[in-house]
Amino acid sequence: MRIALNEAKKAADLDEVPIGAVIVAGGVVIARAHNLVETLNDVTAHAEMMAFTAASEYLGGKFLRDCTLYVTLEPCPMCAGAAYWTRVSRVVFGAYDAKRGYSTLSDGFMHPSTVVKAGVMQDECAGLMTEYFRKKRL
């Protein structure tokens, strides 16, 4: 999760919403990414989506079985749906997203075989988001 937090800080440096994602397979980081929505002018350029693409390229296939996604914020429905289709084995997220997180809207977004762990480094992940939006309001 620390690597994902570093990615989130990179996003903040680009004036992007500070969300970072990392995908690990066999104890090796195979993908790391951060939000690039504003940079790419692409509403789908969430950290998770960028990481899924990088991991799929690394592995040479679309399925991410035996991989773990670490992400600083609970995935939105789009990213949870993409996690479903990649069949990623585990999703570990930091802070909950009470407004747009997939678990707030539905429990059916993740693949039934995907194990989800929530609240890892929650305070650090949430603090980064809080600080980013506090600065936006000044």
PDB file of C-alpha atoms in Angstrom:
ATOM      1  CA  MET A   1       0.000   0.000   0.000  1.00  0.00           C
ATOM      2  CA  ARG A   2       2.956   2.331   0.561  1.00  0.00           C
ATOM      3  CA  ILE A   3       3.830   2.113  -3.134  1.00  0.00           C
ATOM      4  CA  ALA A   4       0.210   2.914  -4.019  1.00  0.00           C
ATOM      5  CA  LEU A   5       0.366   5.921  -1.674  1.00  0.00           C
ATOM      6  CA  ASN A   6       3.505   7.126  -3.474  1.00  0.00           C
ATOM      7  CA  GLU A   7       1.607   6.827  -6.748  1.00  0.00           C
ATOM      8  CA  ALA A   8      -1.259   8.830  -5.244  1.00  0.00           C
ATOM      9  CA  LYS A   9       1.205  11.572  -4.314  1.00  0.00           C
ATOM     10  CA  LYS A  10       2.383  11.654  -7.941  1.00  0.00           C
ATOM     11  CA  ALA A  11      -1.227  12.220  -8.969  1.00  0.00           C
ATOM     12  CA  ALA A  12      -1.550  15.079  -6.472  1.00  0.00           C
ATOM     13  CA  ASP A  13       1.621  16.646  -7.892  1.00  0.00           C
ATOM     14  CA  LEU A  14      -0.126  16.670 -11.286  1.00  0.00           C
ATOM     15  CA  ASP A  15      -3.240  18.239  -9.703  1.00  0.00           C
ATOM     16  CA  GLU A  16      -5.089  14.954 -10.187  1.00  0.00           C
ATOM     17  CA  VAL A  17      -7.295  13.406  -7.513  1.00  0.00           C
ATOM     18  CA  PRO A  18      -4.666  11.572  -5.438  1.00  0.00           C
ATOM     19  CA  ILE A  19      -5.404   7.914  -5.991  1.00  0.00           C
ATOM     20  CA  GLY A  20      -2.705   5.347  -6.622  1.00  0.00           C
ATOM     21  CA  ALA A  21      -2.797   1.684  -7.565  1.00  0.00           C
ATOM     22  CA  VAL A  22      -0.297  -1.170  -7.657  1.00  0.00           C
ATOM     23  CA  ILE A  23      -0.675  -4.727  -8.917  1.00  0.00           C
ATOM     24  CA  VAL A  24       1.471  -7.470  -7.439  1.00  0.00           C
ATOM     25  CA  ALA A  25       2.004 -11.001  -8.751  1.00  0.00           C
ATOM     26  CA  GLY A  26       4.201 -13.518  -6.988  1.00  0.00           C
ATOM     27  CA  GLY A  27       5.533 -10.853  -4.649  1.00  0.00           C
ATOM     28  CA  VAL A  28       6.648  -8.657  -7.556  1.00  0.00           C
ATOM     29  CA  VAL A  29       5.150  -5.287  -8.477  1.00  0.00           C
ATOM     30  CA  ILE A  30       4.075  -5.726 -12.099  1.00  0.00           C
ATOM     31  CA  ALA A  31       2.142  -2.467 -12.472  1.00  0.00           C
ATOM     32  CA  ARG A  32       1.906   0.880 -10.754  1.00  0.00           C
ATOM     33  CA  ALA A  33      -0.298   3.780 -11.728  1.00  0.00           C
ATOM     34  CA  HIS A  34      -2.090   6.890 -10.550  1.00  0.00           C
ATOM     35  CA  ASN A  35      -5.061   8.915 -11.690  1.00  0.00           C
ATOM     36  CA  LEU A  36      -4.533  10.584 -15.054  1.00  0.00           C
ATOM     37  CA  VAL A  37      -8.092  11.754 -15.718  1.00  0.00           C
ATOM     38  CA  GLU A  38      -7.195  15.441 -16.106  1.00  0.00           C
ATOM     39  CA  THR A  39      -3.839  14.852 -17.790  1.00  0.00           C
ATOM     40  CA  LEU A  40      -5.300  12.581 -20.467  1.00  0.00           C
ATOM     41  CA  ASN A  41      -8.706  14.287 -20.593  1.00  0.00           C
ATOM     42  CA  ASP A  42     -10.171  10.816 -20.135  1.00  0.00           C
ATOM     43  CA  VAL A  43     -12.815  10.046 -17.517  1.00  0.00           C
ATOM     44  CA  THR A  44     -11.792   6.373 -17.560  1.00  0.00           C
ATOM     45  CA  ALA A  45      -8.128   7.038 -16.695  1.00  0.00           C
ATOM     46  CA  HIS A  46      -8.532   6.020 -13.056  1.00  0.00           C
ATOM     47  CA  ALA A  47      -5.505   4.595 -11.261  1.00  0.00           C
ATOM     48  CA  GLU A  48      -6.975   1.088 -11.248  1.00  0.00           C
ATOM     49  CA  MET A  49      -7.758   1.142 -14.966  1.00  0.00           C
ATOM     50  CA  MET A  50      -4.249   2.304 -15.796  1.00  0.00           C
ATOM     51  CA  ALA A  51      -2.807  -0.423 -13.558  1.00  0.00           C
ATOM     52  CA  PHE A  52      -4.996  -3.137 -15.117  1.00  0.00           C
ATOM     53  CA  THR A  53      -3.758  -2.188 -18.570  1.00  0.00           C
ATOM     54  CA  ALA A  54      -0.106  -2.159 -17.488  1.00  0.00           C
ATOM     55  CA  ALA A  55      -0.426  -5.493 -15.674  1.00  0.00           C
ATOM     56  CA  SER A  56      -2.161  -7.132 -18.633  1.00  0.00           C
ATOM     57  CA  GLU A  57       0.606  -5.936 -20.930  1.00  0.00           C
ATOM     58  CA  TYR A  58       3.242  -7.226 -18.511  1.00  0.00           C
ATOM     59  CA  LEU A  59       1.601 -10.650 -18.260  1.00  0.00           C
ATOM     60  CA  GLY A  60       0.637 -10.843 -21.917  1.00  0.00           C
ATOM     61  CA  GLY A  61      -3.005 -11.612 -21.186  1.00  0.00           C
ATOM     62  CA  LYS A  62      -6.213 -10.038 -19.980  1.00  0.00           C
ATOM     63  CA  PHE A  63      -6.735 -12.107 -16.832  1.00  0.00           C
ATOM     64  CA  LEU A  64      -5.021 -11.164 -13.579  1.00  0.00           C
ATOM     65  CA  ARG A  65      -5.508 -14.388 -11.662  1.00  0.00           C
ATOM     66  CA  ASP A  66      -3.041 -14.785  -8.799  1.00  0.00           C
ATOM     67  CA  CYS A  67      -2.604 -10.990  -8.694  1.00  0.00           C
ATOM     68  CA  THR A  68      -3.439  -8.464  -5.990  1.00  0.00           C
ATOM     69  CA  LEU A  69      -4.607  -4.924  -6.675  1.00  0.00           C
ATOM     70  CA  TYR A  70      -3.659  -2.409  -3.978  1.00  0.00           C
ATOM     71  CA  VAL A  71      -5.480   0.907  -4.318  1.00  0.00           C
ATOM     72  CA  THR A  72      -5.632   3.877  -1.964  1.00  0.00           C
ATOM     73  CA  LEU A  73      -9.387   4.454  -2.341  1.00  0.00           C
ATOM     74  CA  GLU A  74     -12.267   2.022  -2.601  1.00  0.00           C
ATOM     75  CA  PRO A  75     -12.850   1.352  -6.317  1.00  0.00           C
ATOM     76  CA  CYS A  76     -15.765   3.031  -8.025  1.00  0.00           C
ATOM     77  CA  PRO A  77     -18.303   0.855  -9.878  1.00  0.00           C
ATOM     78  CA  MET A  78     -16.379   1.218 -13.165  1.00  0.00           C
ATOM     79  CA  CYS A  79     -13.098   0.050 -11.614  1.00  0.00           C
ATOM     80  CA  ALA A  80     -14.808  -2.693  -9.611  1.00  0.00           C
ATOM     81  CA  GLY A  81     -16.416  -3.872 -12.837  1.00  0.00           C
ATOM     82  CA  ALA A  82     -13.034  -3.909 -14.553  1.00  0.00           C
ATOM     83  CA  ALA A  83     -11.639  -5.864 -11.582  1.00  0.00           C
ATOM     84  CA  TYR A  84     -14.470  -8.333 -12.142  1.00  0.00           C
ATOM     85  CA  TRP A  85     -13.566  -8.819 -15.801  1.00  0.00           C
ATOM     86  CA  THR A  86      -9.830  -9.169 -15.105  1.00  0.00           C
ATOM     87  CA  ARG A  87     -10.634 -11.807 -12.459  1.00  0.00           C
ATOM     88  CA  VAL A  88      -8.022 -10.291 -10.168  1.00  0.00           C
ATOM     89  CA  SER A  89      -7.625 -12.566  -7.151  1.00  0.00           C
ATOM     90  CA  ARG A  90      -7.464  -9.925  -4.424  1.00  0.00           C
ATOM     91  CA  VAL A  91      -8.363  -6.276  -4.030  1.00  0.00           C
ATOM     92  CA  VAL A  92      -6.893  -4.398  -1.081  1.00  0.00           C
ATOM     93  CA  PHE A  93      -7.997  -0.809  -0.606  1.00  0.00           C
ATOM     94  CA  GLY A  94      -7.216   1.927   1.880  1.00  0.00           C
ATOM     95  CA  ALA A  95      -9.976   4.452   2.436  1.00  0.00           C
ATOM     96  CA  TYR A  96     -13.679   3.859   1.891  1.00  0.00           C
ATOM     97  CA  ASP A  97     -15.497   6.087  -0.587  1.00  0.00           C
ATOM     98  CA  ALA A  98     -18.877   6.701   1.042  1.00  0.00           C
ATOM     99  CA  LYS A  99     -20.231   8.581  -1.997  1.00  0.00           C
ATOM    100  CA  ARG A 100     -18.942   6.672  -5.025  1.00  0.00           C
ATOM    101  CA  GLY A 101     -17.427   3.422  -3.775  1.00  0.00           C
ATOM    102  CA  TYR A 102     -18.711   0.200  -5.265  1.00  0.00           C
ATOM    103  CA  SER A 103     -19.799  -1.232  -1.887  1.00  0.00           C
ATOM    104  CA  THR A 104     -22.010   1.795  -1.255  1.00  0.00           C
ATOM    105  CA  LEU A 105     -23.843   1.264  -4.515  1.00  0.00           C
ATOM    106  CA  SER A 106     -23.918  -2.537  -4.850  1.00  0.00           C
ATOM    107  CA  ASP A 107     -22.231  -5.674  -3.617  1.00  0.00           C
ATOM    108  CA  GLY A 108     -22.345  -7.370  -7.023  1.00  0.00           C
ATOM    109  CA  PHE A 109     -19.466  -5.603  -8.760  1.00  0.00           C
ATOM    110  CA  MET A 110     -16.553  -7.824  -7.717  1.00  0.00           C
ATOM    111  CA  HIS A 111     -16.035 -11.305  -9.125  1.00  0.00           C
ATOM    112  CA  PRO A 112     -17.280 -13.931  -6.644  1.00  0.00           C
ATOM    113  CA  SER A 113     -13.794 -15.427  -6.360  1.00  0.00           C
ATOM    114  CA  THR A 114     -12.116 -12.064  -5.637  1.00  0.00           C
ATOM    115  CA  VAL A 115     -11.107 -11.570  -2.009  1.00  0.00           C
ATOM    116  CA  VAL A 116     -11.501  -7.973  -0.797  1.00  0.00           C
ATOM    117  CA  LYS A 117      -9.668  -6.447   2.155  1.00  0.00           C
ATOM    118  CA  ALA A 118     -10.620  -2.911   3.171  1.00  0.00           C
ATOM    119  CA  GLY A 119      -9.160  -0.249   5.433  1.00  0.00           C
ATOM    120  CA  VAL A 120      -5.441  -0.945   4.942  1.00  0.00           C
ATOM    121  CA  MET A 121      -3.575   2.231   5.901  1.00  0.00           C
ATOM    122  CA  GLN A 122      -6.971   3.895   5.889  1.00  0.00           C
ATOM    123  CA  ASP A 123      -5.916   7.010   7.801  1.00  0.00           C
ATOM    124  CA  GLU A 124      -2.990   7.781   5.489  1.00  0.00           C
ATOM    125  CA  CYS A 125      -5.056   7.162   2.367  1.00  0.00           C
ATOM    126  CA  ALA A 126      -8.017   9.228   3.586  1.00  0.00           C
ATOM    127  CA  GLY A 127      -5.720  11.991   4.829  1.00  0.00           C
ATOM    128  CA  LEU A 128      -4.204  12.430   1.382  1.00  0.00           C
ATOM    129  CA  MET A 129      -7.672  12.832  -0.142  1.00  0.00           C
ATOM    130  CA  THR A 130      -8.819  15.217   2.606  1.00  0.00           C
ATOM    131  CA  GLU A 131      -5.745  17.414   2.186  1.00  0.00           C
ATOM    132  CA  TYR A 132      -6.104  17.508  -1.606  1.00  0.00           C
ATOM    133  CA  PHE A 133      -9.732  18.631  -1.476  1.00  0.00           C
ATOM    134  CA  ARG A 134      -9.047  21.067   1.388  1.00  0.00           C
ATOM    135  CA  LYS A 135      -6.480  22.830  -0.830  1.00  0.00           C
ATOM    136  CA  LYS A 136      -8.973  22.866  -3.736  1.00  0.00           C
ATOM    137  CA  ARG A 137     -11.493  24.756  -1.593  1.00  0.00           C
ATOM    138  CA  LEU A 138      -9.052  27.506  -0.553  1.00  0.00           C
TER     139      LEU A 138
END
